[in-house]
Amino acid sequence: GAGVSQSPSNKVTEKGKDVELRCDPISGHTALYWYRQSLGQGLEFLIYFQGNSAPDKSGLPSDRFSAERTGGSVSTLTIQRTQQEDSAVYLCASSQLFGTSGRTSTDTQYFGPGTRLTVL
Amino acid sequence: GENVEQHPSTLSVQEGDSAVIKCTYSDSASNYFPWYKQELGKRPQLIIDIRSNVGEKKDQRIAVTLNKTAKHFSLHITETQPEDSAVYFCAASKGNYGQNFVFGPGTRLSVLP
């Protein structure tokens, strides 16, 4: 079936502009995560949505970052007044909390292809 | 909060040799430990995972071992092939409710032909 999709795949913006990044999780997955990955670095947790619960925003680096998830499905990550240090690949992942999926655990996160953000 | 360390940061092995990557975690409540492989320019993909009620799990050339007492887990790749070259990330999570995953910093594995 369809995996996690993200758009745009690449985004170049000027410093100070706002950007919106979109994530379409796998249908039926109730959990959705956003991560940031700088060049050659690991995965930095940003925010986590689970069903109708309040999101865990503990990883957001500043109040310029926000995210929402409408209807328990699509999520958008918004970065206001972008800075050069915001340049990175932004990865979205979703997971299914109940049911089975073969040999993998129900916590398995499936990643999208990422959005490469470049702030000039 | 949870802290996950991963060693080594880079690893080069000859094709056919084994590779071992080790991770330690700090929160004894963590009970789910996945490993992800990320090839250059691609998304991370799950290769194997283990839960805290299991000490070892194997899938063909890949195995993961978990030592709950010492709070460390390891990825073992046998008979390495050039296509195993990638960055490998370990992670730790507290459980069945999709809570935060904390990832290790990654290990860049190079399999030399």
PDB file of C-alpha atoms in Angstrom:
ATOM      1  CA  GLY A   1       0.000   0.000   0.000  1.00  0.00           C
ATOM      2  CA  ALA A   2       0.933   3.655  -0.042  1.00  0.00           C
ATOM      3  CA  GLY A   3       3.625   4.719   2.347  1.00  0.00           C
ATOM      4  CA  VAL A   4       4.190   7.995   4.145  1.00  0.00           C
ATOM      5  CA  SER A   5       4.404  10.889   1.731  1.00  0.00           C
ATOM      6  CA  GLN A   6       5.772  14.372   2.248  1.00  0.00           C
ATOM      7  CA  SER A   7       5.644  17.540   0.244  1.00  0.00           C
ATOM      8  CA  PRO A   8       7.405  19.423  -1.074  1.00  0.00           C
ATOM      9  CA  SER A   9      10.462  17.241  -1.556  1.00  0.00           C
ATOM     10  CA  ASN A  10      12.647  20.335  -1.684  1.00  0.00           C
ATOM     11  CA  LYS A  11      12.039  23.849  -0.465  1.00  0.00           C
ATOM     12  CA  VAL A  12      14.330  26.818  -0.865  1.00  0.00           C
ATOM     13  CA  THR A  13      13.334  29.964   0.975  1.00  0.00           C
ATOM     14  CA  GLU A  14      14.787  33.246   2.046  1.00  0.00           C
ATOM     15  CA  LYS A  15      15.647  34.030   5.616  1.00  0.00           C
ATOM     16  CA  GLY A  16      12.671  35.493   7.434  1.00  0.00           C
ATOM     17  CA  LYS A  17      10.007  33.832   5.314  1.00  0.00           C
ATOM     18  CA  ASP A  18       7.508  31.299   6.648  1.00  0.00           C
ATOM     19  CA  VAL A  19       7.341  27.738   5.293  1.00  0.00           C
ATOM     20  CA  GLU A  20       4.834  24.905   5.570  1.00  0.00           C
ATOM     21  CA  LEU A  21       5.796  21.283   5.232  1.00  0.00           C
ATOM     22  CA  ARG A  22       3.200  18.596   4.719  1.00  0.00           C
ATOM     23  CA  CYS A  23       3.033  14.964   5.796  1.00  0.00           C
ATOM     24  CA  ASP A  24       0.508  12.344   4.710  1.00  0.00           C
ATOM     25  CA  PRO A  25       0.804   9.334   7.022  1.00  0.00           C
ATOM     26  CA  ILE A  26      -0.090   5.776   6.197  1.00  0.00           C
ATOM     27  CA  SER A  27      -3.864   5.371   6.303  1.00  0.00           C
ATOM     28  CA  GLY A  28      -4.998   4.113   9.680  1.00  0.00           C
ATOM     29  CA  HIS A  29      -1.825   5.067  11.507  1.00  0.00           C
ATOM     30  CA  THR A  30      -2.758   6.969  14.617  1.00  0.00           C
ATOM     31  CA  ALA A  31       0.694   8.168  15.628  1.00  0.00           C
ATOM     32  CA  LEU A  32       2.656  10.754  13.660  1.00  0.00           C
ATOM     33  CA  TYR A  33       6.128  12.111  14.339  1.00  0.00           C
ATOM     34  CA  TRP A  34       8.224  14.935  12.963  1.00  0.00           C
ATOM     35  CA  TYR A  35      12.017  14.802  13.029  1.00  0.00           C
ATOM     36  CA  ARG A  36      14.762  17.052  11.789  1.00  0.00           C
ATOM     37  CA  GLN A  37      17.998  15.720  10.344  1.00  0.00           C
ATOM     38  CA  SER A  38      20.873  18.065   9.667  1.00  0.00           C
ATOM     39  CA  LEU A  39      23.495  17.025   7.137  1.00  0.00           C
ATOM     40  CA  GLY A  40      25.366  13.980   8.364  1.00  0.00           C
ATOM     41  CA  GLN A  41      23.638  14.083  11.722  1.00  0.00           C
ATOM     42  CA  GLY A  42      21.130  11.960  13.584  1.00  0.00           C
ATOM     43  CA  LEU A  43      17.401  12.282  13.968  1.00  0.00           C
ATOM     44  CA  GLU A  44      16.211  15.115  16.188  1.00  0.00           C
ATOM     45  CA  PHE A  45      12.698  14.611  17.549  1.00  0.00           C
ATOM     46  CA  LEU A  46      10.417  17.618  17.083  1.00  0.00           C
ATOM     47  CA  ILE A  47       6.805  16.731  17.831  1.00  0.00           C
ATOM     48  CA  TYR A  48       4.533  13.719  18.212  1.00  0.00           C
ATOM     49  CA  PHE A  49       0.784  13.340  17.636  1.00  0.00           C
ATOM     50  CA  GLN A  50      -1.239  10.409  18.953  1.00  0.00           C
ATOM     51  CA  GLY A  51      -4.909  10.230  18.088  1.00  0.00           C
ATOM     52  CA  ASN A  52      -6.895  12.963  19.778  1.00  0.00           C
ATOM     53  CA  SER A  53      -4.428  13.434  22.610  1.00  0.00           C
ATOM     54  CA  ALA A  54      -2.557  16.682  23.099  1.00  0.00           C
ATOM     55  CA  PRO A  55       0.623  16.565  21.006  1.00  0.00           C
ATOM     56  CA  ASP A  56       4.018  16.163  22.621  1.00  0.00           C
ATOM     57  CA  LYS A  57       5.814  19.341  21.572  1.00  0.00           C
ATOM     58  CA  SER A  58       8.832  18.843  23.776  1.00  0.00           C
ATOM     59  CA  GLY A  59      11.250  18.660  20.847  1.00  0.00           C
ATOM     60  CA  LEU A  60      10.317  21.893  19.107  1.00  0.00           C
ATOM     61  CA  PRO A  61      13.453  24.060  19.156  1.00  0.00           C
ATOM     62  CA  SER A  62      11.711  27.433  19.388  1.00  0.00           C
ATOM     63  CA  ASP A  63       8.319  29.092  19.240  1.00  0.00           C
ATOM     64  CA  ARG A  64       8.874  29.696  15.542  1.00  0.00           C
ATOM     65  CA  PHE A  65       8.061  26.027  15.033  1.00  0.00           C
ATOM     66  CA  SER A  66       4.511  24.702  15.217  1.00  0.00           C
ATOM     67  CA  ALA A  67       2.604  21.744  13.854  1.00  0.00           C
ATOM     68  CA  GLU A  68      -0.934  20.630  13.541  1.00  0.00           C
ATOM     69  CA  ARG A  69      -2.693  17.504  12.503  1.00  0.00           C
ATOM     70  CA  THR A  70      -6.117  17.893  10.983  1.00  0.00           C
ATOM     71  CA  GLY A  71      -8.690  15.144  11.265  1.00  0.00           C
ATOM     72  CA  GLY A  72      -6.146  12.761  12.735  1.00  0.00           C
ATOM     73  CA  SER A  73      -4.466  12.349   9.370  1.00  0.00           C
ATOM     74  CA  VAL A  74      -2.482  14.957   7.444  1.00  0.00           C
ATOM     75  CA  SER A  75      -0.006  17.061   9.391  1.00  0.00           C
ATOM     76  CA  THR A  76       1.681  20.342   8.586  1.00  0.00           C
ATOM     77  CA  LEU A  77       4.851  21.630  10.190  1.00  0.00           C
ATOM     78  CA  THR A  78       5.147  25.406  10.041  1.00  0.00           C
ATOM     79  CA  ILE A  79       8.365  27.320  10.540  1.00  0.00           C
ATOM     80  CA  GLN A  80       7.942  31.058  10.901  1.00  0.00           C
ATOM     81  CA  ARG A  81      10.632  33.634  10.187  1.00  0.00           C
ATOM     82  CA  THR A  82      13.031  30.953   8.972  1.00  0.00           C
ATOM     83  CA  GLN A  83      16.698  31.149   9.889  1.00  0.00           C
ATOM     84  CA  GLN A  84      19.689  29.621   8.145  1.00  0.00           C
ATOM     85  CA  GLU A  85      20.123  27.142  10.965  1.00  0.00           C
ATOM     86  CA  ASP A  86      16.685  25.743  10.127  1.00  0.00           C
ATOM     87  CA  SER A  87      18.188  24.248   6.967  1.00  0.00           C
ATOM     88  CA  ALA A  88      17.852  20.476   7.247  1.00  0.00           C
ATOM     89  CA  VAL A  89      15.832  17.525   6.061  1.00  0.00           C
ATOM     90  CA  TYR A  90      12.514  17.310   7.849  1.00  0.00           C
ATOM     91  CA  LEU A  91      11.270  13.752   8.177  1.00  0.00           C
ATOM     92  CA  CYS A  92       7.808  12.597   9.069  1.00  0.00           C
ATOM     93  CA  ALA A  93       6.994   9.121  10.354  1.00  0.00           C
ATOM     94  CA  SER A  94       3.800   7.335  11.277  1.00  0.00           C
ATOM     95  CA  SER A  95       3.059   4.222  13.258  1.00  0.00           C
ATOM     96  CA  GLN A  96       0.156   1.969  13.989  1.00  0.00           C
ATOM     97  CA  LEU A  97      -0.555   1.272  17.607  1.00  0.00           C
ATOM     98  CA  PHE A  98      -2.973  -1.622  17.358  1.00  0.00           C
ATOM     99  CA  GLY A  99      -3.325  -4.656  15.179  1.00  0.00           C
ATOM    100  CA  THR A 100      -0.589  -6.689  13.635  1.00  0.00           C
ATOM    101  CA  SER A 101       1.755  -6.099  10.750  1.00  0.00           C
ATOM    102  CA  GLY A 102       3.587  -9.326  10.148  1.00  0.00           C
ATOM    103  CA  ARG A 103       6.862  -9.740  11.916  1.00  0.00           C
ATOM    104  CA  THR A 104       7.263  -6.086  12.870  1.00  0.00           C
ATOM    105  CA  SER A 105       5.972  -4.589  16.062  1.00  0.00           C
ATOM    106  CA  THR A 106       3.041  -2.262  16.164  1.00  0.00           C
ATOM    107  CA  ASP A 107       5.322   0.558  17.269  1.00  0.00           C
ATOM    108  CA  THR A 108       7.247   0.438  14.014  1.00  0.00           C
ATOM    109  CA  GLN A 109       7.716   3.874  12.546  1.00  0.00           C
ATOM    110  CA  TYR A 110       7.541   4.230   8.796  1.00  0.00           C
ATOM    111  CA  PHE A 111       9.344   7.264   7.480  1.00  0.00           C
ATOM    112  CA  GLY A 112       8.454   9.545   4.645  1.00  0.00           C
ATOM    113  CA  PRO A 113      11.057  10.616   2.059  1.00  0.00           C
ATOM    114  CA  GLY A 114      11.609  13.922   3.814  1.00  0.00           C
ATOM    115  CA  THR A 115      11.558  17.564   2.796  1.00  0.00           C
ATOM    116  CA  ARG A 116      14.920  19.200   2.244  1.00  0.00           C
ATOM    117  CA  LEU A 117      14.670  22.777   3.474  1.00  0.00           C
ATOM    118  CA  THR A 118      17.290  25.294   2.473  1.00  0.00           C
ATOM    119  CA  VAL A 119      17.169  28.758   3.990  1.00  0.00           C
ATOM    120  CA  LEU A 120      19.287  31.253   2.108  1.00  0.00           C
TER     121      LEU A 120
ATOM    122  CA  GLY B   1      14.775  11.838  29.966  1.00  0.00           C
ATOM    123  CA  GLU B   2      16.091   9.003  27.872  1.00  0.00           C
ATOM    124  CA  ASN B   3      19.587   9.229  26.446  1.00  0.00           C
ATOM    125  CA  VAL B   4      20.825   6.838  23.777  1.00  0.00           C
ATOM    126  CA  GLU B   5      24.490   6.501  22.935  1.00  0.00           C
ATOM    127  CA  GLN B   6      25.801   4.606  19.949  1.00  0.00           C
ATOM    128  CA  HIS B   7      29.250   3.285  19.094  1.00  0.00           C
ATOM    129  CA  PRO B   8      31.214   3.349  16.958  1.00  0.00           C
ATOM    130  CA  SER B   9      30.361   6.455  14.962  1.00  0.00           C
ATOM    131  CA  THR B  10      32.051   4.973  11.896  1.00  0.00           C
ATOM    132  CA  LEU B  11      32.880   1.378  11.072  1.00  0.00           C
ATOM    133  CA  SER B  12      34.703  -0.109   8.105  1.00  0.00           C
ATOM    134  CA  VAL B  13      34.739  -3.842   7.483  1.00  0.00           C
ATOM    135  CA  GLN B  14      35.823  -6.105   4.671  1.00  0.00           C
ATOM    136  CA  GLU B  15      33.097  -7.752   2.650  1.00  0.00           C
ATOM    137  CA  GLY B  16      32.161 -11.036   4.262  1.00  0.00           C
ATOM    138  CA  ASP B  17      33.224  -9.978   7.751  1.00  0.00           C
ATOM    139  CA  SER B  18      30.834  -9.267  10.604  1.00  0.00           C
ATOM    140  CA  ALA B  19      29.870  -5.844  11.912  1.00  0.00           C
ATOM    141  CA  VAL B  20      28.675  -5.022  15.404  1.00  0.00           C
ATOM    142  CA  ILE B  21      27.124  -1.743  16.503  1.00  0.00           C
ATOM    143  CA  LYS B  22      26.338  -1.101  20.149  1.00  0.00           C
ATOM    144  CA  CYS B  23      23.866   1.202  21.838  1.00  0.00           C
ATOM    145  CA  THR B  24      23.260   2.048  25.458  1.00  0.00           C
ATOM    146  CA  TYR B  25      20.203   3.667  26.954  1.00  0.00           C
ATOM    147  CA  SER B  26      19.571   5.350  30.255  1.00  0.00           C
ATOM    148  CA  ASP B  27      15.877   4.884  31.032  1.00  0.00           C
ATOM    149  CA  SER B  28      15.141   1.440  32.463  1.00  0.00           C
ATOM    150  CA  ALA B  29      11.477   1.926  31.485  1.00  0.00           C
ATOM    151  CA  SER B  30      12.347   1.739  27.788  1.00  0.00           C
ATOM    152  CA  ASN B  31      11.133  -1.518  26.357  1.00  0.00           C
ATOM    153  CA  TYR B  32      11.195  -1.241  22.565  1.00  0.00           C
ATOM    154  CA  PHE B  33      14.409  -1.002  20.576  1.00  0.00           C
ATOM    155  CA  PRO B  34      14.292  -0.687  16.788  1.00  0.00           C
ATOM    156  CA  TRP B  35      17.189  -0.387  14.381  1.00  0.00           C
ATOM    157  CA  TYR B  36      16.949   1.705  11.237  1.00  0.00           C
ATOM    158  CA  LYS B  37      19.116   1.713   8.136  1.00  0.00           C
ATOM    159  CA  GLN B  38      19.469   4.918   6.153  1.00  0.00           C
ATOM    160  CA  GLU B  39      21.145   4.810   2.783  1.00  0.00           C
ATOM    161  CA  LEU B  40      22.558   8.009   1.375  1.00  0.00           C
ATOM    162  CA  GLY B  41      19.792  10.417   0.437  1.00  0.00           C
ATOM    163  CA  LYS B  42      17.034   8.020   1.443  1.00  0.00           C
ATOM    164  CA  ARG B  43      14.628   7.691   4.332  1.00  0.00           C
ATOM    165  CA  PRO B  44      15.388   5.572   7.404  1.00  0.00           C
ATOM    166  CA  GLN B  45      13.935   2.085   7.137  1.00  0.00           C
ATOM    167  CA  LEU B  46      13.362  -0.406   9.917  1.00  0.00           C
ATOM    168  CA  ILE B  47      15.555  -3.474   9.626  1.00  0.00           C
ATOM    169  CA  ILE B  48      14.925  -5.227  12.930  1.00  0.00           C
ATOM    170  CA  ASP B  49      13.475  -4.497  16.342  1.00  0.00           C
ATOM    171  CA  ILE B  50      13.366  -6.126  19.753  1.00  0.00           C
ATOM    172  CA  ARG B  51      11.228  -5.830  22.851  1.00  0.00           C
ATOM    173  CA  SER B  52      12.451  -6.073  26.406  1.00  0.00           C
ATOM    174  CA  ASN B  53      10.863  -9.467  27.009  1.00  0.00           C
ATOM    175  CA  VAL B  54      13.238 -10.989  24.447  1.00  0.00           C
ATOM    176  CA  GLY B  55      17.011 -11.297  24.691  1.00  0.00           C
ATOM    177  CA  GLU B  56      17.824 -11.922  21.072  1.00  0.00           C
ATOM    178  CA  LYS B  57      16.155 -11.776  17.703  1.00  0.00           C
ATOM    179  CA  LYS B  58      17.498 -12.859  14.344  1.00  0.00           C
ATOM    180  CA  ASP B  59      16.463 -12.257  10.775  1.00  0.00           C
ATOM    181  CA  GLN B  60      18.752 -13.852   8.195  1.00  0.00           C
ATOM    182  CA  ARG B  61      22.106 -12.031   8.400  1.00  0.00           C
ATOM    183  CA  ILE B  62      20.901  -9.513  10.984  1.00  0.00           C
ATOM    184  CA  ALA B  63      20.517 -10.087  14.704  1.00  0.00           C
ATOM    185  CA  VAL B  64      19.878  -7.879  17.694  1.00  0.00           C
ATOM    186  CA  THR B  65      20.740  -8.696  21.294  1.00  0.00           C
ATOM    187  CA  LEU B  66      19.440  -6.933  24.374  1.00  0.00           C
ATOM    188  CA  ASN B  67      20.892  -6.834  27.872  1.00  0.00           C
ATOM    189  CA  LYS B  68      18.291  -5.183  30.104  1.00  0.00           C
ATOM    190  CA  THR B  69      20.446  -5.291  33.196  1.00  0.00           C
ATOM    191  CA  ALA B  70      23.271  -3.422  31.547  1.00  0.00           C
ATOM    192  CA  LYS B  71      20.874  -1.322  29.462  1.00  0.00           C
ATOM    193  CA  HIS B  72      22.539  -1.988  26.170  1.00  0.00           C
ATOM    194  CA  PHE B  73      21.599  -3.578  22.881  1.00  0.00           C
ATOM    195  CA  SER B  74      23.607  -4.455  19.819  1.00  0.00           C
ATOM    196  CA  LEU B  75      23.123  -4.966  16.104  1.00  0.00           C
ATOM    197  CA  HIS B  76      25.052  -7.799  14.499  1.00  0.00           C
ATOM    198  CA  ILE B  77      25.424  -8.104  10.739  1.00  0.00           C
ATOM    199  CA  THR B  78      27.126 -11.242   9.458  1.00  0.00           C
ATOM    200  CA  GLU B  79      28.593 -11.919   6.012  1.00  0.00           C
ATOM    201  CA  THR B  80      28.514  -8.217   5.198  1.00  0.00           C
ATOM    202  CA  GLN B  81      27.908  -7.111   1.636  1.00  0.00           C
ATOM    203  CA  PRO B  82      28.584  -3.768  -0.065  1.00  0.00           C
ATOM    204  CA  GLU B  83      24.853  -3.013  -0.034  1.00  0.00           C
ATOM    205  CA  ASP B  84      24.976  -3.061   3.763  1.00  0.00           C
ATOM    206  CA  SER B  85      26.903   0.220   3.579  1.00  0.00           C
ATOM    207  CA  ALA B  86      24.673   2.868   5.176  1.00  0.00           C
ATOM    208  CA  VAL B  87      24.095   4.793   8.375  1.00  0.00           C
ATOM    209  CA  TYR B  88      22.475   2.715  11.088  1.00  0.00           C
ATOM    210  CA  PHE B  89      20.425   4.274  13.880  1.00  0.00           C
ATOM    211  CA  CYS B  90      19.318   2.613  17.071  1.00  0.00           C
ATOM    212  CA  ALA B  91      16.414   3.933  19.101  1.00  0.00           C
ATOM    213  CA  ALA B  92      14.707   3.381  22.429  1.00  0.00           C
ATOM    214  CA  SER B  93      11.069   3.837  23.297  1.00  0.00           C
ATOM    215  CA  LYS B  94       8.994   3.329  26.392  1.00  0.00           C
ATOM    216  CA  GLY B  95       6.334   1.211  25.046  1.00  0.00           C
ATOM    217  CA  ASN B  96       3.234   0.277  23.280  1.00  0.00           C
ATOM    218  CA  TYR B  97       1.673   3.699  23.042  1.00  0.00           C
ATOM    219  CA  GLY B  98       3.871   5.340  20.482  1.00  0.00           C
ATOM    220  CA  GLN B  99       5.678   7.522  22.915  1.00  0.00           C
ATOM    221  CA  ASN B 100       8.785   9.417  22.071  1.00  0.00           C
ATOM    222  CA  PHE B 101      11.499   7.544  20.316  1.00  0.00           C
ATOM    223  CA  VAL B 102      14.998   8.642  21.201  1.00  0.00           C
ATOM    224  CA  PHE B 103      17.486   7.877  18.470  1.00  0.00           C
ATOM    225  CA  GLY B 104      21.191   7.263  18.775  1.00  0.00           C
ATOM    226  CA  PRO B 105      23.518   9.512  16.750  1.00  0.00           C
ATOM    227  CA  GLY B 106      24.102   6.870  14.099  1.00  0.00           C
ATOM    228  CA  THR B 107      26.917   4.651  12.850  1.00  0.00           C
ATOM    229  CA  ARG B 108      28.255   4.992   9.346  1.00  0.00           C
ATOM    230  CA  LEU B 109      29.073   1.481   8.122  1.00  0.00           C
ATOM    231  CA  SER B 110      31.283   1.006   5.090  1.00  0.00           C
ATOM    232  CA  VAL B 111      31.690  -2.475   3.645  1.00  0.00           C
ATOM    233  CA  LEU B 112      34.805  -2.601   1.543  1.00  0.00           C
ATOM    234  CA  PRO B 113      34.847  -4.973  -1.449  1.00  0.00           C
TER     235      PRO B 113
END
